[in-house]
GROMACS .gro file of C-alpha atoms in nm:
model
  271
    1UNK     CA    1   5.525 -24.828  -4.636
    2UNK     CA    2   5.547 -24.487  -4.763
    3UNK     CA    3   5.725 -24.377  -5.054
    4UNK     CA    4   6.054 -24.241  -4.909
    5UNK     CA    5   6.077 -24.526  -4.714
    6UNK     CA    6   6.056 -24.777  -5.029
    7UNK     CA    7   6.297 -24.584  -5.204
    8UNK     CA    8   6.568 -24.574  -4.910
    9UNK     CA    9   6.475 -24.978  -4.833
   10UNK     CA   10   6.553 -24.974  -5.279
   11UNK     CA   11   6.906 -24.797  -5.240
   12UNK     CA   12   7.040 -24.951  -4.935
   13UNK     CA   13   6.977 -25.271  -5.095
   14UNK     CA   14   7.164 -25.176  -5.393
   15UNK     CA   15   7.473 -25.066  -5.262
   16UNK     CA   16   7.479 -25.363  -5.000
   17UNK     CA   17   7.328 -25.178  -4.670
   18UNK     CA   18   7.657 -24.917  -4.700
   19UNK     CA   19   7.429 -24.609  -4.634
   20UNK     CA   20   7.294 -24.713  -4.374
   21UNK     CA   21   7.648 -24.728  -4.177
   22UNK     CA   22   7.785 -24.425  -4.389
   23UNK     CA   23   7.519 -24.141  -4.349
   24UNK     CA   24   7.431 -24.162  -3.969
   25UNK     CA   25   7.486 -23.787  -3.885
   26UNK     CA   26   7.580 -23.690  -4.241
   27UNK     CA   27   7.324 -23.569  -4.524
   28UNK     CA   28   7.102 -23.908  -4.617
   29UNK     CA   29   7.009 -24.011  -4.950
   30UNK     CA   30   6.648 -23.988  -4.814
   31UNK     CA   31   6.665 -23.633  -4.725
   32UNK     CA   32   6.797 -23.559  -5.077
   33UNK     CA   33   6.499 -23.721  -5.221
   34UNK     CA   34   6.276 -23.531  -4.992
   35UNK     CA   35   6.428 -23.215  -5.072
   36UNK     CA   36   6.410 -23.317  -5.459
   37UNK     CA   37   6.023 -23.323  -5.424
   38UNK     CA   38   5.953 -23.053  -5.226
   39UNK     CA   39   6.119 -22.848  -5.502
   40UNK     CA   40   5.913 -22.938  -5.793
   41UNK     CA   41   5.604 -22.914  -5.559
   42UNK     CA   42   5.715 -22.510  -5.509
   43UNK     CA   43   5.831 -22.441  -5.846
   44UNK     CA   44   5.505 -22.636  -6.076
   45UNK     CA   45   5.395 -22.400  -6.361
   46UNK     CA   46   5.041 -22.432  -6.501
   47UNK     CA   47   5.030 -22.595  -6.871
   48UNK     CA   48   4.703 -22.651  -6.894
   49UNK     CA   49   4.402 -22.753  -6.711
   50UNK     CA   50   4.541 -23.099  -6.565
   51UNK     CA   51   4.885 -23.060  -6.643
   52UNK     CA   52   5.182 -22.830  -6.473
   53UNK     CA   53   5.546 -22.778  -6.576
   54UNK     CA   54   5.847 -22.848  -6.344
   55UNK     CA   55   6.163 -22.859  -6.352
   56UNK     CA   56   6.414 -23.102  -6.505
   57UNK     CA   57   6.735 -23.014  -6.409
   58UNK     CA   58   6.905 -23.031  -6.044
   59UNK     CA   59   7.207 -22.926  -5.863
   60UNK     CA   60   7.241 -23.059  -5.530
   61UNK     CA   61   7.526 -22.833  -5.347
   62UNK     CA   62   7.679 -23.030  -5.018
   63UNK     CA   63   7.984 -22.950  -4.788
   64UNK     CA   64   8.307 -23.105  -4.885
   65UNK     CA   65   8.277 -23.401  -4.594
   66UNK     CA   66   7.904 -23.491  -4.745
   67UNK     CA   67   8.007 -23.435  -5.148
   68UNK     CA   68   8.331 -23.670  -5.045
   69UNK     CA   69   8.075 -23.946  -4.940
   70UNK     CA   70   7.781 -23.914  -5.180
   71UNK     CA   71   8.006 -23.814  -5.471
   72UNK     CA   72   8.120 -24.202  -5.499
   73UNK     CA   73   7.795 -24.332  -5.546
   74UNK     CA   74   7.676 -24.099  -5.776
   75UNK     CA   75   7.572 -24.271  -6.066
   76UNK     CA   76   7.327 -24.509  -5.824
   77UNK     CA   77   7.262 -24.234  -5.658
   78UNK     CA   78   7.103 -24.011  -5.936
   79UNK     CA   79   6.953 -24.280  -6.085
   80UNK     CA   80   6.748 -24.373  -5.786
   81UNK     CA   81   6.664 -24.025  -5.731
   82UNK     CA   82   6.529 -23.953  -6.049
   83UNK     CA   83   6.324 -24.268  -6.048
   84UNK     CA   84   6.185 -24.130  -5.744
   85UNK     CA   85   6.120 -23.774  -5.898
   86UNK     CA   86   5.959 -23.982  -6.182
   87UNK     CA   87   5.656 -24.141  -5.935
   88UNK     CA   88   5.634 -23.847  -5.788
   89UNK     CA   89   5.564 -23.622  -6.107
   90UNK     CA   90   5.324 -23.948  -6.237
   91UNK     CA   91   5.135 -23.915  -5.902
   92UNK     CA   92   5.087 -23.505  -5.868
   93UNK     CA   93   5.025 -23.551  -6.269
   94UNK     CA   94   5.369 -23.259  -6.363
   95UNK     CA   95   5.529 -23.289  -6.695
   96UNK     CA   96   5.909 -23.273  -6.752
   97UNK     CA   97   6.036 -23.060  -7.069
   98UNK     CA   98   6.348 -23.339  -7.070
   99UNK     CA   99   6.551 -23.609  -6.918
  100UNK     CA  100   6.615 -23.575  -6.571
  101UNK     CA  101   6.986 -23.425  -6.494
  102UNK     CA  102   7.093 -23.472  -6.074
  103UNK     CA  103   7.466 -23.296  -6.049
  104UNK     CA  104   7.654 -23.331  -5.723
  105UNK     CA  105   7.863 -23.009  -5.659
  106UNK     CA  106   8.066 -22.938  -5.358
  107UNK     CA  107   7.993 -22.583  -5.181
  108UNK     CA  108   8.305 -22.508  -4.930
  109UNK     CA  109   8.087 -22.266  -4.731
  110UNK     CA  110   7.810 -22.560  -4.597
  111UNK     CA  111   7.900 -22.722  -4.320
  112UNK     CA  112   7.827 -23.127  -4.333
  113UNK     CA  113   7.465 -23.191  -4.259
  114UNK     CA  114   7.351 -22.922  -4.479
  115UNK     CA  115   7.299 -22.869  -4.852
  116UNK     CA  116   7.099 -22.674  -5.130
  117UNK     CA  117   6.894 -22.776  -5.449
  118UNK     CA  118   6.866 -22.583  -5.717
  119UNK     CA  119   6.658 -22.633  -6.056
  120UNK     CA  120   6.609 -22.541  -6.345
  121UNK     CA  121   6.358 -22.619  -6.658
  122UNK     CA  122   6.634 -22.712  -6.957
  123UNK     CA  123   6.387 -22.707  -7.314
  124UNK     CA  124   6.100 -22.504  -7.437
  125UNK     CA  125   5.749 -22.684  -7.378
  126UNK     CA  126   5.583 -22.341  -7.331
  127UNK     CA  127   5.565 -22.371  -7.735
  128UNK     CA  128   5.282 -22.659  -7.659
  129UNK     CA  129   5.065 -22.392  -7.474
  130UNK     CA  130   5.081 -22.150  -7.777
  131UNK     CA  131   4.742 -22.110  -7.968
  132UNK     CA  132   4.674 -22.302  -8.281
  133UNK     CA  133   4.564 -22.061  -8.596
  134UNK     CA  134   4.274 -22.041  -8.678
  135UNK     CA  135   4.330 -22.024  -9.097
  136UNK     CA  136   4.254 -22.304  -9.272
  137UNK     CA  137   4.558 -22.486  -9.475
  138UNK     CA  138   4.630 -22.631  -9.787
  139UNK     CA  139   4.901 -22.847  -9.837
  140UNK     CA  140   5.099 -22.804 -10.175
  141UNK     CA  141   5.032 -23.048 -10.492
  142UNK     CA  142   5.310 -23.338 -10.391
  143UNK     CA  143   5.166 -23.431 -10.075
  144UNK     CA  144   5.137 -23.347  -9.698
  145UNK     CA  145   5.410 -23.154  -9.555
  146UNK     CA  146   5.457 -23.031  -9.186
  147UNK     CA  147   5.596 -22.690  -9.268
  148UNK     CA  148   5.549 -22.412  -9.573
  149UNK     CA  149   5.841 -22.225  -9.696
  150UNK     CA  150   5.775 -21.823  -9.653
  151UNK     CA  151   5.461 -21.699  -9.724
  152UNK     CA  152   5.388 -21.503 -10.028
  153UNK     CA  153   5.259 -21.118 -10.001
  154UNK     CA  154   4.927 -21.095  -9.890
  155UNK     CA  155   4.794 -21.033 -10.217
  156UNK     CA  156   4.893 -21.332 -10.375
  157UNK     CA  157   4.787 -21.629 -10.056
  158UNK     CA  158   4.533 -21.831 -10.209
  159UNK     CA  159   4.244 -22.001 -10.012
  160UNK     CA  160   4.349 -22.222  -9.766
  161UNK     CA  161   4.070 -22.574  -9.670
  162UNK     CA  162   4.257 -22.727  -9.367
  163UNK     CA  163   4.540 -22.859  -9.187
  164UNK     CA  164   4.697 -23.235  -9.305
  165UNK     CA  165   4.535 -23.468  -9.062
  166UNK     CA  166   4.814 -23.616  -8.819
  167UNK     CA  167   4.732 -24.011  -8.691
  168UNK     CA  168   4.988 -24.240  -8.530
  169UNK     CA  169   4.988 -24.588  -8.641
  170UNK     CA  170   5.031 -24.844  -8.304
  171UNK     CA  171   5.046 -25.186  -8.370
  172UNK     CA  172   4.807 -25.171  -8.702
  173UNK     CA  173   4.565 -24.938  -8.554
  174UNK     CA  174   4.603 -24.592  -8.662
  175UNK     CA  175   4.508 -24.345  -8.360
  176UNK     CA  176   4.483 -23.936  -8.462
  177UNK     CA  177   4.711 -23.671  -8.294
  178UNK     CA  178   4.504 -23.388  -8.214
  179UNK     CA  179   4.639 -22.973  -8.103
  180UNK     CA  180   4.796 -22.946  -7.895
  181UNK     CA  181   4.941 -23.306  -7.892
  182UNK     CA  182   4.924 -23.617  -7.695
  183UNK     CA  183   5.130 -23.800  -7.416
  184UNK     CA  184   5.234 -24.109  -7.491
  185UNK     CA  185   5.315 -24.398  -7.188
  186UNK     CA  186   5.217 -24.708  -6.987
  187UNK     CA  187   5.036 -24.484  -6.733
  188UNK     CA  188   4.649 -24.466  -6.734
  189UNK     CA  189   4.645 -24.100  -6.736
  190UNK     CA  190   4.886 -24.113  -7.107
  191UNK     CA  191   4.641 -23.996  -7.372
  192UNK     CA  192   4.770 -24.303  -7.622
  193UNK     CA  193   4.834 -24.572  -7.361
  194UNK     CA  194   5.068 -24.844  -7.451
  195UNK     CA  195   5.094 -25.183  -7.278
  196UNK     CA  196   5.461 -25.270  -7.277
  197UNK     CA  197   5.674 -25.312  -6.998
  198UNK     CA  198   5.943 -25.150  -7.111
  199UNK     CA  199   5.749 -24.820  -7.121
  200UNK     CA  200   5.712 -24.509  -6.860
  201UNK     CA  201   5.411 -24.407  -6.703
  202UNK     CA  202   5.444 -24.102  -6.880
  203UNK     CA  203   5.753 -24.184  -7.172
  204UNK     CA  204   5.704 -23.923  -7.445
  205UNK     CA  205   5.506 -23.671  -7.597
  206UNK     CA  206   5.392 -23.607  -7.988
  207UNK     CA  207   5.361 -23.165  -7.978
  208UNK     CA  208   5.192 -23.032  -8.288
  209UNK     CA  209   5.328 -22.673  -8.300
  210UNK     CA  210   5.195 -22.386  -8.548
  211UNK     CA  211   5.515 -22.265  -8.814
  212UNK     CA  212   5.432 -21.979  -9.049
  213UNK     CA  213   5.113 -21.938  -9.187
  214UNK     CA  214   4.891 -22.223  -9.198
  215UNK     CA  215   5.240 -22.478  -9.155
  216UNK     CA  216   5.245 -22.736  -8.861
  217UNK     CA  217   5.530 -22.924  -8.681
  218UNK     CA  218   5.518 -23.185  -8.568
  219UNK     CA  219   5.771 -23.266  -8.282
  220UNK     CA  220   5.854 -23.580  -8.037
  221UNK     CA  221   5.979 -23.507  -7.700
  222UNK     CA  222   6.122 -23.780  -7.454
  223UNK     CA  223   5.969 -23.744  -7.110
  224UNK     CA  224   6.281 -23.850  -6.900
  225UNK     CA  225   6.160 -24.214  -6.911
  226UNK     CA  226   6.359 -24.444  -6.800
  227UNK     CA  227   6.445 -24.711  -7.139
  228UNK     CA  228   6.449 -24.370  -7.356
  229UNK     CA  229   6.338 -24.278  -7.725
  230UNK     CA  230   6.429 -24.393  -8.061
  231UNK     CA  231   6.360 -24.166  -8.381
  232UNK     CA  232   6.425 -24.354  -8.685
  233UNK     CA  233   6.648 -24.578  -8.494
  234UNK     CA  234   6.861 -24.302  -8.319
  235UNK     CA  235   6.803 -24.242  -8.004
  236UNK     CA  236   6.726 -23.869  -7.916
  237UNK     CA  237   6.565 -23.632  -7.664
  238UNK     CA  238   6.380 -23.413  -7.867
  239UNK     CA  239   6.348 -23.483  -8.270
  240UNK     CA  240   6.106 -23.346  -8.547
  241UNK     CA  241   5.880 -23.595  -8.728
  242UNK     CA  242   5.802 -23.639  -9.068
  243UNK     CA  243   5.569 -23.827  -9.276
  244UNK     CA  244   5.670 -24.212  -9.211
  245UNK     CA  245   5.928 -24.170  -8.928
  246UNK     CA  246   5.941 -24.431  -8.706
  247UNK     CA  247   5.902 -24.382  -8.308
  248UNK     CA  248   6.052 -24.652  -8.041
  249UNK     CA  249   5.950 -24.694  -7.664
  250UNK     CA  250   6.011 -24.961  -7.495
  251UNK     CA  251   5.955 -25.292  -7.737
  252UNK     CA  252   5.656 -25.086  -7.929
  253UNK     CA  253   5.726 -24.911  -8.271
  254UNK     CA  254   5.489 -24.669  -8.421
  255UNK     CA  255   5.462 -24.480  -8.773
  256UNK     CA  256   5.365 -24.115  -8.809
  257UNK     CA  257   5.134 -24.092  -9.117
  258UNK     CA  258   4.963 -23.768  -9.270
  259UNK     CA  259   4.647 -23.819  -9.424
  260UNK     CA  260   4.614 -23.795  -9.793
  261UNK     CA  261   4.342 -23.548  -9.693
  262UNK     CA  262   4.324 -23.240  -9.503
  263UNK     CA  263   4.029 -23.230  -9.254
  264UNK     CA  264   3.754 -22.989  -9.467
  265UNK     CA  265   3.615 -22.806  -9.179
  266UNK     CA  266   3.855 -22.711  -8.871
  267UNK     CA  267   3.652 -22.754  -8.595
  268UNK     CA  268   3.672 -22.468  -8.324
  269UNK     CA  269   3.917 -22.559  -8.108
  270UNK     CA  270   4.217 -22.511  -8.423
  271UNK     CA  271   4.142 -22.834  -8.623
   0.00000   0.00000   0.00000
């Protein structure tokens, strides 16, 4: 069975078989779906070499008659379309910059039978594809920190050794975060791969970003999985990590930790 077909067999079944009687002639659930895909296919953006951008953010414009009908199942309704867009990104191997957003609005100028999409990309991940500098980094005398305040003149920076190595502890093993960052999911392509059911395919990603001379971020950002992200016990989209914070997905907690130690030689690719 292919995929649209699971995923209108997955709806109907939902909602008691009421699109099947409701849609005949009308814009189908299916056809949104379809129409959902084809416009991430058109609109990817090249990351990197095995990863491209799309967008996260939809607007699906219908004629009064079809926005009447689809309107009042909308909550089902973008939920099982963005679980759809979800298997389709893990499959072509795109990468969201957020949670998924589906809006419904009505258009008075389409007849019924006919609608638009239109997208959007709703964050900033073009800061993962910036290049890492080269300088080497010395973190100041009370520890690791992810960021330096402003630097002094150039006359007075002092030698710098290397950046603060980042590692991710995951249950007792810790697991090091590399430039540009890593993915982190249930999915075999996730560069830390978790086995928890409650867990995306692809659920969040750990972006080390440069800041200032020789300063690093470090910055989680939720995929649009499903069971979402907790930071410290709040759940959030997008959140800066420190030293120690906590990170929830699914059942599975993990610990950011900086290493006592910076690395002493970079090696060429930034670290």
């Amino acid at each position: 069975m292919r995929p649209l077909q699971r995923f209108e067999r997955r709806l109907e079944g939902i909602v008691s078989g009421v699109f099947a009687r409701a849609f005949k002639g009308d814009v189908e659930p299916i056809e949104l779906a379809a129409a959902l895909k084809r416009e991430i296919d058109n609109t990817a953006r090249i990351l990197s070499r095995d990863r491209r951008l799309v967008p996260n953010h939809f607007t699906i414009e219908l004629g009064p008659g079809d926005f009447e009908r689809l309107n009042a199942y909308g909550r089902t309704l973008n939920h099982e379309l963005a679980n759809e867009l979800r298997d389709h990104a893990d499959i072509q191997r795109y990468t969201f910059s957020g949670p998924i957003e589906i809006e419904l609005t009505q258009q008075d100028d389409l007849p019924t039978g006919k609608f638009r999409v239109v997208s959007a990309t709703v964050g900033s991940p073009q800061r993962r594809s910036q290049p890492y500098p080269q300088e080497p980094y010395v973190p100041p005398n009370d520890g690791p920190v992810l960021s330096t305040p402003a630097s002094p003149p150039p006359q007075q920076q002092q030698p710098r050794r290397g950046h603060p190595q980042v590692m991710l502890e995951v249950n007792g093993r810790r697991r090091p975060v590399n430039p540009p960052g890593v993915v982190l999911g249930r999915g075999t392509d996730a560069d830390i791969q978790i086995n928890d059911p409650g867990v995306s395919r692809r659920h969040a990603e750990i972006r080390l970003m440069p800041e200032g001379p020789g300063g690093i971020r470090v910055v989680l950002v939720d995929l649009g999985s499903t069971n979402g992200t907790l930071v410290n016990g709040r759940r959030t989209t997008e959140a800066e990590l420190v030293d120690g914070s906590t990170v929830r997905i699914g059942n599975t907690t993990m610990t950011l930790r900086l290493a006592d130690e910076p690395m002493a030689q970079p090696p060429s690719s930034g670290w």
